[in-house]
Every structure is written in structure tokens, then in C-alpha cells.
PDB file of C-alpha atoms and ligand atoms in Angstrom:
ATOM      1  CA  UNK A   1     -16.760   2.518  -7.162  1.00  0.00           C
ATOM      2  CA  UNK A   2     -16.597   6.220  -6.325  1.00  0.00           C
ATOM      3  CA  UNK A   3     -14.675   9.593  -7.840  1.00  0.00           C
ATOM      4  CA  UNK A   4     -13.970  12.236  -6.138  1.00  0.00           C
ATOM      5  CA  UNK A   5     -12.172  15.564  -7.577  1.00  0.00           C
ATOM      6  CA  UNK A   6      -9.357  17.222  -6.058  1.00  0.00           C
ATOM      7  CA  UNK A   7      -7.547  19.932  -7.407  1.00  0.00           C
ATOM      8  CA  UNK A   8      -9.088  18.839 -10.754  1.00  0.00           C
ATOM      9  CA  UNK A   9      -7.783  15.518 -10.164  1.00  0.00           C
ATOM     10  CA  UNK A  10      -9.904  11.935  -9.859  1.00  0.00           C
ATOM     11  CA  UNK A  11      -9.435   9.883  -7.491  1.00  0.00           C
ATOM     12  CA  UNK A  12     -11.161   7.033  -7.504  1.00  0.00           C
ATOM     13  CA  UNK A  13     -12.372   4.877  -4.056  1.00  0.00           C
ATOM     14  CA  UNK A  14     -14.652   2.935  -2.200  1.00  0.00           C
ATOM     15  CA  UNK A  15     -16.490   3.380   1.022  1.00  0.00           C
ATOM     16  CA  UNK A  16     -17.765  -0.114   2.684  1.00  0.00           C
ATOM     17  CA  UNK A  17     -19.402  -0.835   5.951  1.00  0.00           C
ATOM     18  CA  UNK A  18     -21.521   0.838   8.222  1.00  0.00           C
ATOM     19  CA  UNK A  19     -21.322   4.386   8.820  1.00  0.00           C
ATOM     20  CA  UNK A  20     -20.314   5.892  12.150  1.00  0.00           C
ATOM     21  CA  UNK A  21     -17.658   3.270  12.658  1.00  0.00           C
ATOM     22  CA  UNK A  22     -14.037   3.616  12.519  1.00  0.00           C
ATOM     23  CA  UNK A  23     -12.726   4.336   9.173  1.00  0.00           C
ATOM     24  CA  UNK A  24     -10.117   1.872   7.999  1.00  0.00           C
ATOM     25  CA  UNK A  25      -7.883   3.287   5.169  1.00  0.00           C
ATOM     26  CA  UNK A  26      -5.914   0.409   2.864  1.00  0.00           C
ATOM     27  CA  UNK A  27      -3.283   1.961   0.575  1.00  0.00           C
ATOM     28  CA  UNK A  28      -2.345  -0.491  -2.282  1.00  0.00           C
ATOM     29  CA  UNK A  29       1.290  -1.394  -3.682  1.00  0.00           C
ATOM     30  CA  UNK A  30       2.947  -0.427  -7.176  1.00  0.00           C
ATOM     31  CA  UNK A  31       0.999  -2.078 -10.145  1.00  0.00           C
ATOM     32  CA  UNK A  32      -1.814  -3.129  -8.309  1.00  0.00           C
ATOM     33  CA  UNK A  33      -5.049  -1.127  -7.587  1.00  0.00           C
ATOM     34  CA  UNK A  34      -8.168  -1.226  -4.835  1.00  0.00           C
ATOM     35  CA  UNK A  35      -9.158  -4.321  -5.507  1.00  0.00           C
ATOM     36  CA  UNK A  36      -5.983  -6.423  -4.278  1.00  0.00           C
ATOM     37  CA  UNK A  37      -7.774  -5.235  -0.612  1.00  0.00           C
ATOM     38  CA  UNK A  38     -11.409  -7.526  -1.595  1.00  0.00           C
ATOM     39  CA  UNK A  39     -10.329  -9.944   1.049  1.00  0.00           C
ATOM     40  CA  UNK A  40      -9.660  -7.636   4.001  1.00  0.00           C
ATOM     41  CA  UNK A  41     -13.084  -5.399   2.508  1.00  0.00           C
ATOM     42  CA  UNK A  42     -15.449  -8.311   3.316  1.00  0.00           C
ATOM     43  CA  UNK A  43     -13.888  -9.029   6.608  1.00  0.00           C
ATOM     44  CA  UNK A  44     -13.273  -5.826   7.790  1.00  0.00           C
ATOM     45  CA  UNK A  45     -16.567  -4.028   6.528  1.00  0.00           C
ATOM     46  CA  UNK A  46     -18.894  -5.827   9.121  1.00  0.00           C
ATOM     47  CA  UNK A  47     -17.187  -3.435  11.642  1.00  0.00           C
ATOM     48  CA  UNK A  48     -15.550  -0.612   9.878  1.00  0.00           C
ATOM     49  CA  UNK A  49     -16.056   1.805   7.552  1.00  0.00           C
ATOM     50  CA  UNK A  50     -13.612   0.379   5.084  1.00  0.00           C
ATOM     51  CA  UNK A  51     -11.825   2.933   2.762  1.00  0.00           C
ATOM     52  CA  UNK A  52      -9.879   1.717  -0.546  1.00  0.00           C
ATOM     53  CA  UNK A  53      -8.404   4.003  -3.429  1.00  0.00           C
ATOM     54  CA  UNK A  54      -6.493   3.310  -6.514  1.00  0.00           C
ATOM     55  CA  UNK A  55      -2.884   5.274  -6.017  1.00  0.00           C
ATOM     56  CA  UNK A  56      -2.237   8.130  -8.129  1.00  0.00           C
ATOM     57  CA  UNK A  57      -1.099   6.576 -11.488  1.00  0.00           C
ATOM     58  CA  UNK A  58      -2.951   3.591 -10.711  1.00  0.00           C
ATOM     59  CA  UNK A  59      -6.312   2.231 -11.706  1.00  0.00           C
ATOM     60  CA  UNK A  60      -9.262   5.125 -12.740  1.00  0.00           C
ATOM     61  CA  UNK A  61      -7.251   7.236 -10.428  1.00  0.00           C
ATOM     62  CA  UNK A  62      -5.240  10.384 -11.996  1.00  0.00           C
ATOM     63  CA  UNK A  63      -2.258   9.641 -14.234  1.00  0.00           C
ATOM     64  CA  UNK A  64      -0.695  12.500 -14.948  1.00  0.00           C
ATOM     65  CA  UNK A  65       3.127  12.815 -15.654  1.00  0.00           C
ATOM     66  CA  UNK A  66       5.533  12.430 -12.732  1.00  0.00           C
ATOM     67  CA  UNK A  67       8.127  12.025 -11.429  1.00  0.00           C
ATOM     68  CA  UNK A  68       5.780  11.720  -8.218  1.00  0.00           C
ATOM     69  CA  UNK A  69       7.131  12.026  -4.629  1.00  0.00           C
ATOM     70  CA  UNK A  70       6.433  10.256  -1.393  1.00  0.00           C
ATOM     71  CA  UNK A  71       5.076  13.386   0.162  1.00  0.00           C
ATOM     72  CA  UNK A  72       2.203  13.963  -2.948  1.00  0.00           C
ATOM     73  CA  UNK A  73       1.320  10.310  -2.522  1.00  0.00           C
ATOM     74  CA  UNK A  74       1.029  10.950   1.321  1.00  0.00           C
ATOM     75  CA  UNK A  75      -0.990  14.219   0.771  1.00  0.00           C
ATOM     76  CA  UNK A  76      -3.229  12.420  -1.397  1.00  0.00           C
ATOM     77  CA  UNK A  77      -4.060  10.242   1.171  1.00  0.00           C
ATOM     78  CA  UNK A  78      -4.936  13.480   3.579  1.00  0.00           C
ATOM     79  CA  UNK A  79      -7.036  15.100   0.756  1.00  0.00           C
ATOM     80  CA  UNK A  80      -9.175  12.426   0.162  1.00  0.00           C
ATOM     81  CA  UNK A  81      -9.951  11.833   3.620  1.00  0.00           C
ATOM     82  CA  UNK A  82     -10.777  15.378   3.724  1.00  0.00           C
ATOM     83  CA  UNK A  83     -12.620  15.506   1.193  1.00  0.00           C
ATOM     84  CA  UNK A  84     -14.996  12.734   2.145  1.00  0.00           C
ATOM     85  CA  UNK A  85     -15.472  14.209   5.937  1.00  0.00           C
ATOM     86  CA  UNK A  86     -13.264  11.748   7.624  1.00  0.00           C
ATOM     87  CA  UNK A  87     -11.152  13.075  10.675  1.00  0.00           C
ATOM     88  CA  UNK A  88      -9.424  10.390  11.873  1.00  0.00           C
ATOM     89  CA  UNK A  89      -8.600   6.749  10.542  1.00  0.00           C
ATOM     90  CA  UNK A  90      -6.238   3.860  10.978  1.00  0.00           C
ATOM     91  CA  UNK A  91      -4.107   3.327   7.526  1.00  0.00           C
ATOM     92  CA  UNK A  92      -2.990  -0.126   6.261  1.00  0.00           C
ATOM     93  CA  UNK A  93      -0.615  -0.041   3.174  1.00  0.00           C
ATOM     94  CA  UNK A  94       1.432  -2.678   1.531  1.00  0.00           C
ATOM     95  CA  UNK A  95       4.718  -1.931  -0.234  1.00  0.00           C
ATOM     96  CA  UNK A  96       4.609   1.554  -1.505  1.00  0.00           C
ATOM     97  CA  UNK A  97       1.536   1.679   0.700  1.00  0.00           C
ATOM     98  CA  UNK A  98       3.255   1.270   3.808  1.00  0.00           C
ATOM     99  CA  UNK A  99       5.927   3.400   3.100  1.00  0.00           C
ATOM    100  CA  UNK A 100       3.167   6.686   2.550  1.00  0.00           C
ATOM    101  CA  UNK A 101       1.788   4.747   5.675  1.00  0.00           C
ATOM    102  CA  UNK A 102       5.130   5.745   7.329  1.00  0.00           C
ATOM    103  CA  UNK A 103       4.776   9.213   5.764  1.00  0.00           C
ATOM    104  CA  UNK A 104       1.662   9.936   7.243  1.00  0.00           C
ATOM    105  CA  UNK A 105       3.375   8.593  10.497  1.00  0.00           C
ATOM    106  CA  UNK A 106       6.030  10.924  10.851  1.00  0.00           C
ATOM    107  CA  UNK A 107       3.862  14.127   8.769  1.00  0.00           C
ATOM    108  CA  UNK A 108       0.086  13.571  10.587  1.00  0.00           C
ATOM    109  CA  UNK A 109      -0.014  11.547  13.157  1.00  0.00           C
ATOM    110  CA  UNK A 110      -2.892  13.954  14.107  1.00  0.00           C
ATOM    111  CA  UNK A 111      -4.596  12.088  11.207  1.00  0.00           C
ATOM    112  CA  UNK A 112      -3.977   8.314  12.514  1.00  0.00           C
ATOM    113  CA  UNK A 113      -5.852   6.254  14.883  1.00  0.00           C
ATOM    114  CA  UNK A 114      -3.305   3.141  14.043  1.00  0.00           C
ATOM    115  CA  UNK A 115      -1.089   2.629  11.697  1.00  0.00           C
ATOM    116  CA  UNK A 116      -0.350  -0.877   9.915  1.00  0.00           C
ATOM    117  CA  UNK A 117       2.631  -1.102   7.193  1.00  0.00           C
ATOM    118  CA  UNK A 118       2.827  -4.538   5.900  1.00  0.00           C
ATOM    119  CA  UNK A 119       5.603  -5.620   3.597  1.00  0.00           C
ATOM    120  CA  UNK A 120       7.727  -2.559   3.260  1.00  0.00           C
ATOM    121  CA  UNK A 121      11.276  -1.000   4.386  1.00  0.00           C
ATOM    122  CA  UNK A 122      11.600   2.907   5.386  1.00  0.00           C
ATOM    123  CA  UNK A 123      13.634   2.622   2.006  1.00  0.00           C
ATOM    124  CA  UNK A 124      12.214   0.017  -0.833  1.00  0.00           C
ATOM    125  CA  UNK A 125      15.433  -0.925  -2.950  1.00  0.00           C
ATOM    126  CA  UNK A 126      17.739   0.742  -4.513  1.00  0.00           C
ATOM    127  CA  UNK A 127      17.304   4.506  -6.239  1.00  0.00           C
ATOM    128  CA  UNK A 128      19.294   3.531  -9.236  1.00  0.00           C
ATOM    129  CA  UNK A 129      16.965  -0.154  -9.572  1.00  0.00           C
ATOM    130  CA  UNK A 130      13.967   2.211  -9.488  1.00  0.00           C
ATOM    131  CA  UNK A 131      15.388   4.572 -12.235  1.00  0.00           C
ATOM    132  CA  UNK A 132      16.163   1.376 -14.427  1.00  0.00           C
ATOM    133  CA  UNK A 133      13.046   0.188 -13.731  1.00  0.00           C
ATOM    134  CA  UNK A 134      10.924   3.463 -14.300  1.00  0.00           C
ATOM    135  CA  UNK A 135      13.226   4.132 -18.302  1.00  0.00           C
ATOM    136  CA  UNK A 136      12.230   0.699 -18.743  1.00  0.00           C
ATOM    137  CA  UNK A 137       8.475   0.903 -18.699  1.00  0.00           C
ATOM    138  CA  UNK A 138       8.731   4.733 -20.253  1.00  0.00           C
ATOM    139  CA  UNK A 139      10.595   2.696 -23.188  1.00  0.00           C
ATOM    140  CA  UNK A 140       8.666  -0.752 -23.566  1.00  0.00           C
ATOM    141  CA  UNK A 141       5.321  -0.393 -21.677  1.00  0.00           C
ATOM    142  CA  UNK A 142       4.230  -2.856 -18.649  1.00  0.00           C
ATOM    143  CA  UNK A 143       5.244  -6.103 -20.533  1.00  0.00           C
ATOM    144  CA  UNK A 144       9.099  -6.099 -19.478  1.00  0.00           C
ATOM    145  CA  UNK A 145       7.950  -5.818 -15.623  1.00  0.00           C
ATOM    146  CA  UNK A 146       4.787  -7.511 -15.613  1.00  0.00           C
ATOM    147  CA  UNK A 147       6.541 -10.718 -16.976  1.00  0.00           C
ATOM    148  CA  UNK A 148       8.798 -11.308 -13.713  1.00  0.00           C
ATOM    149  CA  UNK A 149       6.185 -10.041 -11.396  1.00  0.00           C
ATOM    150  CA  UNK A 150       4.711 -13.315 -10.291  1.00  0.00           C
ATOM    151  CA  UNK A 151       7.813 -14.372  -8.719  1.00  0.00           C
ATOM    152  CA  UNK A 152       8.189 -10.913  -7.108  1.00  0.00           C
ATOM    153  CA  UNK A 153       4.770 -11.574  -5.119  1.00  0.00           C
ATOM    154  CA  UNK A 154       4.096 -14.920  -4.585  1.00  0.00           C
ATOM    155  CA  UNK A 155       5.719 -17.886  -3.345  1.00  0.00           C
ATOM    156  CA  UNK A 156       6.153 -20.753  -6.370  1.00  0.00           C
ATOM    157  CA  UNK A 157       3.467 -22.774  -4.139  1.00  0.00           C
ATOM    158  CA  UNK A 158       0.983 -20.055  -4.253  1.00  0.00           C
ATOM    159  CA  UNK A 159       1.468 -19.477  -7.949  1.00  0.00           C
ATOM    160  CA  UNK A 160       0.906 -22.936  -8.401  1.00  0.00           C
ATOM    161  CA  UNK A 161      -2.112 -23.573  -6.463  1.00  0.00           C
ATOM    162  CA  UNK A 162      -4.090 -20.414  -7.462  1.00  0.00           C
ATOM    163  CA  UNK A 163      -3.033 -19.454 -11.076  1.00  0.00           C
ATOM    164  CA  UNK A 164      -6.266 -17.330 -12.063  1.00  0.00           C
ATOM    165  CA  UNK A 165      -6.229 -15.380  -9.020  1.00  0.00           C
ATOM    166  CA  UNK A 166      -2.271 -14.811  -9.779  1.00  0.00           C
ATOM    167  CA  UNK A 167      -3.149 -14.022 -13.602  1.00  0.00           C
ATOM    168  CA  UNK A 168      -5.920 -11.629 -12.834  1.00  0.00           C
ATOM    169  CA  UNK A 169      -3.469  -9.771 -10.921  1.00  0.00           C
ATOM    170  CA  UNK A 170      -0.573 -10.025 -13.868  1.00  0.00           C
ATOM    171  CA  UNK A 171      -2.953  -9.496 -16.641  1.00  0.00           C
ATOM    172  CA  UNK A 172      -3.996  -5.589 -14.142  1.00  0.00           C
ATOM    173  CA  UNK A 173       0.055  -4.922 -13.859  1.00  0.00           C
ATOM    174  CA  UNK A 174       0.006  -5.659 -17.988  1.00  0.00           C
ATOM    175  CA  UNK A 175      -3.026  -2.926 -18.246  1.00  0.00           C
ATOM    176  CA  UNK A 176      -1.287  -0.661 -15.912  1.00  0.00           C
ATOM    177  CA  UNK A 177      -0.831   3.211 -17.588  1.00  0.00           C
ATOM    178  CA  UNK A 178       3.038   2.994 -17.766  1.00  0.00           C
ATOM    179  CA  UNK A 179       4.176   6.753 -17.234  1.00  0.00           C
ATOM    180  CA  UNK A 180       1.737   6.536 -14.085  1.00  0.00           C
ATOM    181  CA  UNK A 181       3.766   2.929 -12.966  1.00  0.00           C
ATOM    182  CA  UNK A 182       6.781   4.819 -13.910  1.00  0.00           C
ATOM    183  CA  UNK A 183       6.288   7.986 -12.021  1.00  0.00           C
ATOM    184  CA  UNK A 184       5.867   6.226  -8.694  1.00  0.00           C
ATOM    185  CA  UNK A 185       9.165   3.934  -9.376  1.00  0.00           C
ATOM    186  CA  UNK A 186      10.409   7.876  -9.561  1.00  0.00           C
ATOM    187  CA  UNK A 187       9.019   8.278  -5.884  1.00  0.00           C
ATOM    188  CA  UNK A 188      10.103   5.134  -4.486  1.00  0.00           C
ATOM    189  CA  UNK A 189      14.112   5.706  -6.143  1.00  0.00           C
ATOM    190  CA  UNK A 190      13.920   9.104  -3.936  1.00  0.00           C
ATOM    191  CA  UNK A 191      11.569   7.641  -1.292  1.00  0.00           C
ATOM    192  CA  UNK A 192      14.557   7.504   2.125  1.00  0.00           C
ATOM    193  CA  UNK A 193      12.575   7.715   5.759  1.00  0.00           C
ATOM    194  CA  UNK A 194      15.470   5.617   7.739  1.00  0.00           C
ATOM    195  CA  UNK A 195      16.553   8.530   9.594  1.00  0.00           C
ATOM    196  CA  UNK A 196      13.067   9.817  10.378  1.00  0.00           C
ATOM    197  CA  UNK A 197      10.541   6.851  11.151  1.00  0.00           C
ATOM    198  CA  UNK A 198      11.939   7.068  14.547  1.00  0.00           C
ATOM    199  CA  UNK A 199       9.312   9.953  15.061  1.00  0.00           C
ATOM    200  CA  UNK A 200       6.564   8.016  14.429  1.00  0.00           C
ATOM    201  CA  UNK A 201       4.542   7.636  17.874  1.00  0.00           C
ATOM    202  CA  UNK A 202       0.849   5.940  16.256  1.00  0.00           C
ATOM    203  CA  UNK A 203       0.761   2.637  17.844  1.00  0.00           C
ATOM    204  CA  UNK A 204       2.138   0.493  14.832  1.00  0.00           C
ATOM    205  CA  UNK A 205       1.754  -2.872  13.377  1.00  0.00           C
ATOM    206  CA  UNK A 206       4.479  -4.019  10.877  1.00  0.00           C
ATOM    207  CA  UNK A 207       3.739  -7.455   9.226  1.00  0.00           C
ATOM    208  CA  UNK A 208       6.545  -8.931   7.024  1.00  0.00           C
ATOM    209  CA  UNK A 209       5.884 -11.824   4.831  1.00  0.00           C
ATOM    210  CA  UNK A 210       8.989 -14.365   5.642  1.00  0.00           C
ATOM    211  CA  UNK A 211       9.223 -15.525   1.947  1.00  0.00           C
ATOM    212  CA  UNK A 212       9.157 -11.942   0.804  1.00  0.00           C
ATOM    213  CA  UNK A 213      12.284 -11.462  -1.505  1.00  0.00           C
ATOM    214  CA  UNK A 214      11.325  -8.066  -2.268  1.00  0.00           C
ATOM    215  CA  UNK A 215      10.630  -6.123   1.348  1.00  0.00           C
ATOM    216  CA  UNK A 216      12.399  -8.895   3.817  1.00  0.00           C
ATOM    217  CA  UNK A 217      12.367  -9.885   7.160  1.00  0.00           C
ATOM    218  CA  UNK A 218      15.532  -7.839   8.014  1.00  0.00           C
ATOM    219  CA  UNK A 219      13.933  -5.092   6.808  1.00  0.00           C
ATOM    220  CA  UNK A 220      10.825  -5.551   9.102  1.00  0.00           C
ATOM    221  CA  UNK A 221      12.877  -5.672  12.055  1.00  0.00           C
ATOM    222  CA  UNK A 222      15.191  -2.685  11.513  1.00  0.00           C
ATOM    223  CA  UNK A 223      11.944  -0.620  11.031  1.00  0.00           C
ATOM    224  CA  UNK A 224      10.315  -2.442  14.263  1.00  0.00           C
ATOM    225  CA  UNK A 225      13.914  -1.370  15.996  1.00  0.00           C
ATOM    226  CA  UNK A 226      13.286   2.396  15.254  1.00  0.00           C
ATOM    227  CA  UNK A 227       9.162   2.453  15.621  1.00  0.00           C
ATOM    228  CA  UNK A 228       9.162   2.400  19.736  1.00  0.00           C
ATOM    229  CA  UNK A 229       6.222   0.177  20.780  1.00  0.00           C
ATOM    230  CA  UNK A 230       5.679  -1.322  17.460  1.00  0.00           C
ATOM    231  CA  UNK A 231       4.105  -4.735  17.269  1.00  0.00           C
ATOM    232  CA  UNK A 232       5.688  -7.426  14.490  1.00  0.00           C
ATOM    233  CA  UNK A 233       3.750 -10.127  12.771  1.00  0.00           C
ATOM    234  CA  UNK A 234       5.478 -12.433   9.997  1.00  0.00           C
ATOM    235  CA  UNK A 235       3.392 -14.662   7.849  1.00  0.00           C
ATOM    236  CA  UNK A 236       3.790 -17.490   5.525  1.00  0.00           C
ATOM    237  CA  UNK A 237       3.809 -15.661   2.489  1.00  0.00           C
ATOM    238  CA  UNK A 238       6.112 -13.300   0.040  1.00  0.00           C
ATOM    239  CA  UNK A 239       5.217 -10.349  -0.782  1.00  0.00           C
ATOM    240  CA  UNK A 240       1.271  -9.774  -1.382  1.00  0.00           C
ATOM    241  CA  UNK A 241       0.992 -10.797   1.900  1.00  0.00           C
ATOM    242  CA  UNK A 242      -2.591  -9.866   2.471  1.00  0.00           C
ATOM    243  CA  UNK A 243      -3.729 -11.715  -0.825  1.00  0.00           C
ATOM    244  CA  UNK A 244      -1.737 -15.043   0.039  1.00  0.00           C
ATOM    245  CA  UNK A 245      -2.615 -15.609   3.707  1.00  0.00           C
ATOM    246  CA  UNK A 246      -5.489 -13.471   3.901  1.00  0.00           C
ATOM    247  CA  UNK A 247      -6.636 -15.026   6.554  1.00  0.00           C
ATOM    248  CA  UNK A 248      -3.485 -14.737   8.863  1.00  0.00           C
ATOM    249  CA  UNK A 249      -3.428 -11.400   7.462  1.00  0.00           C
ATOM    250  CA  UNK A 250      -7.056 -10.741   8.478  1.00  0.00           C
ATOM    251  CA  UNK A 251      -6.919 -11.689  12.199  1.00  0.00           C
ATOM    252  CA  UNK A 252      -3.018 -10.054  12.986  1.00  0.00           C
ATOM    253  CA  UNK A 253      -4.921  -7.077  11.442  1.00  0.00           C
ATOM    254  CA  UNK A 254      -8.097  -7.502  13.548  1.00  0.00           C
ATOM    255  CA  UNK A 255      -5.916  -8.526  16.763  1.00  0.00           C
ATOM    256  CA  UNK A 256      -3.806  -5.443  16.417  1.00  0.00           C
ATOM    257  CA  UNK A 257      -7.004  -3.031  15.894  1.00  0.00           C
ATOM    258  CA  UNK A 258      -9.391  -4.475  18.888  1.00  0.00           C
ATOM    259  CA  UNK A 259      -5.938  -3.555  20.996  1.00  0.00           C
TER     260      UNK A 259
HETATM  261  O1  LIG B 301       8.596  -4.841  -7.442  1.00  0.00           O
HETATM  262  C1  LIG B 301       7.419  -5.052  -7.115  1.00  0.00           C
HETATM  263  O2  LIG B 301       6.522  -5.225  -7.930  1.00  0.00           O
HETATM  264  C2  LIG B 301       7.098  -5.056  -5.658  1.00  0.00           C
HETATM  265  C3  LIG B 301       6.921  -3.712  -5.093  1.00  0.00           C
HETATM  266  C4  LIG B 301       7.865  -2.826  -4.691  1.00  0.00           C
HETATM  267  C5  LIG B 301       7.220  -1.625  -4.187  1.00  0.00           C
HETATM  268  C6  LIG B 301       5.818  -1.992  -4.311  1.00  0.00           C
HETATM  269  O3  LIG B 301       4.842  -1.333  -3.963  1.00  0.00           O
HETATM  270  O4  LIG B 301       5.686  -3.220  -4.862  1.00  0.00           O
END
């Protein structure tokens, strides 16, 4: 792993592959960090310069006190790649990922080779959900969340079949810096693009997972319905969709890139 500074901030990230190829961007979702990508890192980094970052309030990355906003996590995303020389990129986020992949989208498309938001909605929930959620972590730490998160992001089958993979994962949302968790629930409550993703132009791939209880199917399609030439994938899987069918994951992704 790598830190880089910004405005006094850390950010911390990792570069993979070989240089002078295209640079490949993957934005994680709440309560996880980098490493949920180490699947799509060892496929993609034969042919890509693979970048991964934990978000702000996330991981070794900066956790100061929010409330954050869409737009800082989106320019965080365009000061980092500035900061490490990188012009242009395609972006892959999942969940709060793909909805500052959206952001960038509509705010640089100048920025994007391709853009890939995989399961997310232009609006994630409800605002008041995301308040409760945000008090509750202020007031009892990660605990509270982290107990009911399993169900959130796999299906039963998956949790079943691959419990330390699943635990690893739990046991990171349990370690997560609460105000930092917190301050991005405050980002998501206010996050609304519904009215604007219909700017977006960046040939886009949206993959849904069709167990995904969390970011749905329906919500898939009414983005697909707005992004004009997007492509749609669905995969067996809820909401981690790149961690539970990887490999699906790995070739829509690959498929939609070699396009
Ligand atoms: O609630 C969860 O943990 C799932 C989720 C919603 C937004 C996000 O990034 O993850």
C-alpha cells in the first residue's frame, strides 16, 4: 500500500499492473475498504494499471469529522488521480462507489474513459434510514450495524459456503472508525442524482446483483432507462456482487472494457 497527501489529507491506494496501460479506478462501498477489489486486482492487473483507494473515512484513508457530501467523495476521486499523473481512467464503484461513479459522470466526464456502477441507485435508500443509521454508530460504535451486515451483502448460500471470507469482511466493518462510517451515511441521506444522471454520456456499464435487497434490480433498470446507451448485466449474487461471483463479475467487466 501507498499514501499520498492532499490538502494535508492521506489517502491511502494501490497502483497494480503494468505501467502505460489504461488505468482502471475501483471505488469501494460503505464499511468496506481496497481490499474487497483483490479479486478484480489479480485479473485485471495483467492488462491495466489497476487503481484501488480506501474512501475517505474508510481504511488508513483520512477520517476526519463529516457530515461528508457526494461531491467531496467525487473530488477525492479527481485529486488523487491528479495527484498520481493520471489523465484519464475508467471508474468501477460498488454501492456508494457507483453512486460517486455517477458523480464523476455527470461532473467530469472529461476525466472518464468508461464508467462501470455496479450495485447502486442514483439515490441509495432513504435520507431519514441514513440519519438513523449514521446517530446510531455516533452513539454505539460499528457493532449495531456490523451485526446485520452479512445479510445485507450476501445471499444465505454464500454466507454459508464461505464463512471466513464473509467474517473477514464483518470483523473490517466491526474495526471501521465510526464517525468516518457515519459521515458518509451523512452523504448518502443527502446523496439525490435522479434528475441529473440523464447527463451522463461515458459509455456505461450498470451491473445489478438480482438477489441484492439493498440496491435492486428495479433500481438498475430505472438508472439504465435514464443513462442513454448504457449496457445492463445482472448476476447471481446480492449485494457485494464483485466478491460473490467474481468471476461473472470479472468477464461482464472485461467484456464491457475490450468494447
Ligand atoms: O447497507 C449496507 O451496508 C450496504 C450499502 C449501502 C451503501 C453502500 O455503499 O453499501
Amino acid at each position: 500500500m501507498s499514501s499520498i497527501q492532499i490538502n494535508n489529507e492521506t489517502f491511502n491506494y494501490e497502483l497494480n499492473g503494468p505501467e502505460n496501460t489504461p488505468v482502471l479506478f475501483f471505488s469501494n462501498s460503505l464499511g468496506t475498504t481496497h481490499s474487497m477489489w483483490a479479486k478484480q486486482v489479480d485479473y485485471f492487473s495483467k492488462n491495466y494499471r489497476v487503481l484501488s483507494y480506501d474512501t475517505r473515512g474508510h481504511g488508513e484513508s483520512v477520517k476526519n469529522k463529516g457530515p461528508y457530501t457526494l461531491e467531496q467523495l467525487g473530488n477525492d476521486v479527481l485529486q488523487i488521480t491528479q495527484a498520481l499523473g493520471i489523465e484519464k481512467f475508467s471508474f468501477c464503484g460498488i454501492s456508494m462507489g457507483g453512486l460517486i461513479g455517477q458523480w464523476l459522470g455527470i461532473h467530469a466526464p472529461e476525466k472518464l474513459d468508461k464508467l462501470v456502477v455496479c450495485n447502486t441507485a442514483a439515490k441509495i435508500g432513504q435520507e431519514a434510514g441514513w440519519n438513523d443509521r449514521a446517530a446510531l454508530v455516533r452513539s454505539e460504535g460499528m457493532n449495531p450495524v456490523a451485526d446485520g451486515s452479512a445479510g445485507r451483502w450476501f445471499t444465505e448460500g454464500f454466507v454459508q459456503a464461505n464463512p471466513a471470507s464473509v467474517n473477514a469482511l464483518i470483523n473490517g466493518l466491526r474495526q471501521t472508525d465510526a464517525e468516518g462510517y457515519a459521515s458518509c451515511c451523512d452523504a448518502l441521506a443527502k446523496a439525490d442524482l435522479r434528475e441529473k444522471i440523464a447527463l451522463i454520456k461515458t459509455p456505461t456499464l450498470i451491473v445489478a446483483g438480482s438477489h441484492d435487497p439493498v440496491t435492486t434490480v428495479a433500481d438498475a433498470d430505472a438508472m439504465a432507462e435514464k443513462i442513454a446507451g448504457s449496457k445492463r448485466v445482472d448476476l447471481d449474487a446480492s449485494h457485494l456482487s464483485n466478491i460473490e461471483a467474481s468471476e461473472a463479475f470479472n468477464r461482464a467487466l472485461e467484456d464491457f472494457l475490450k468494447r
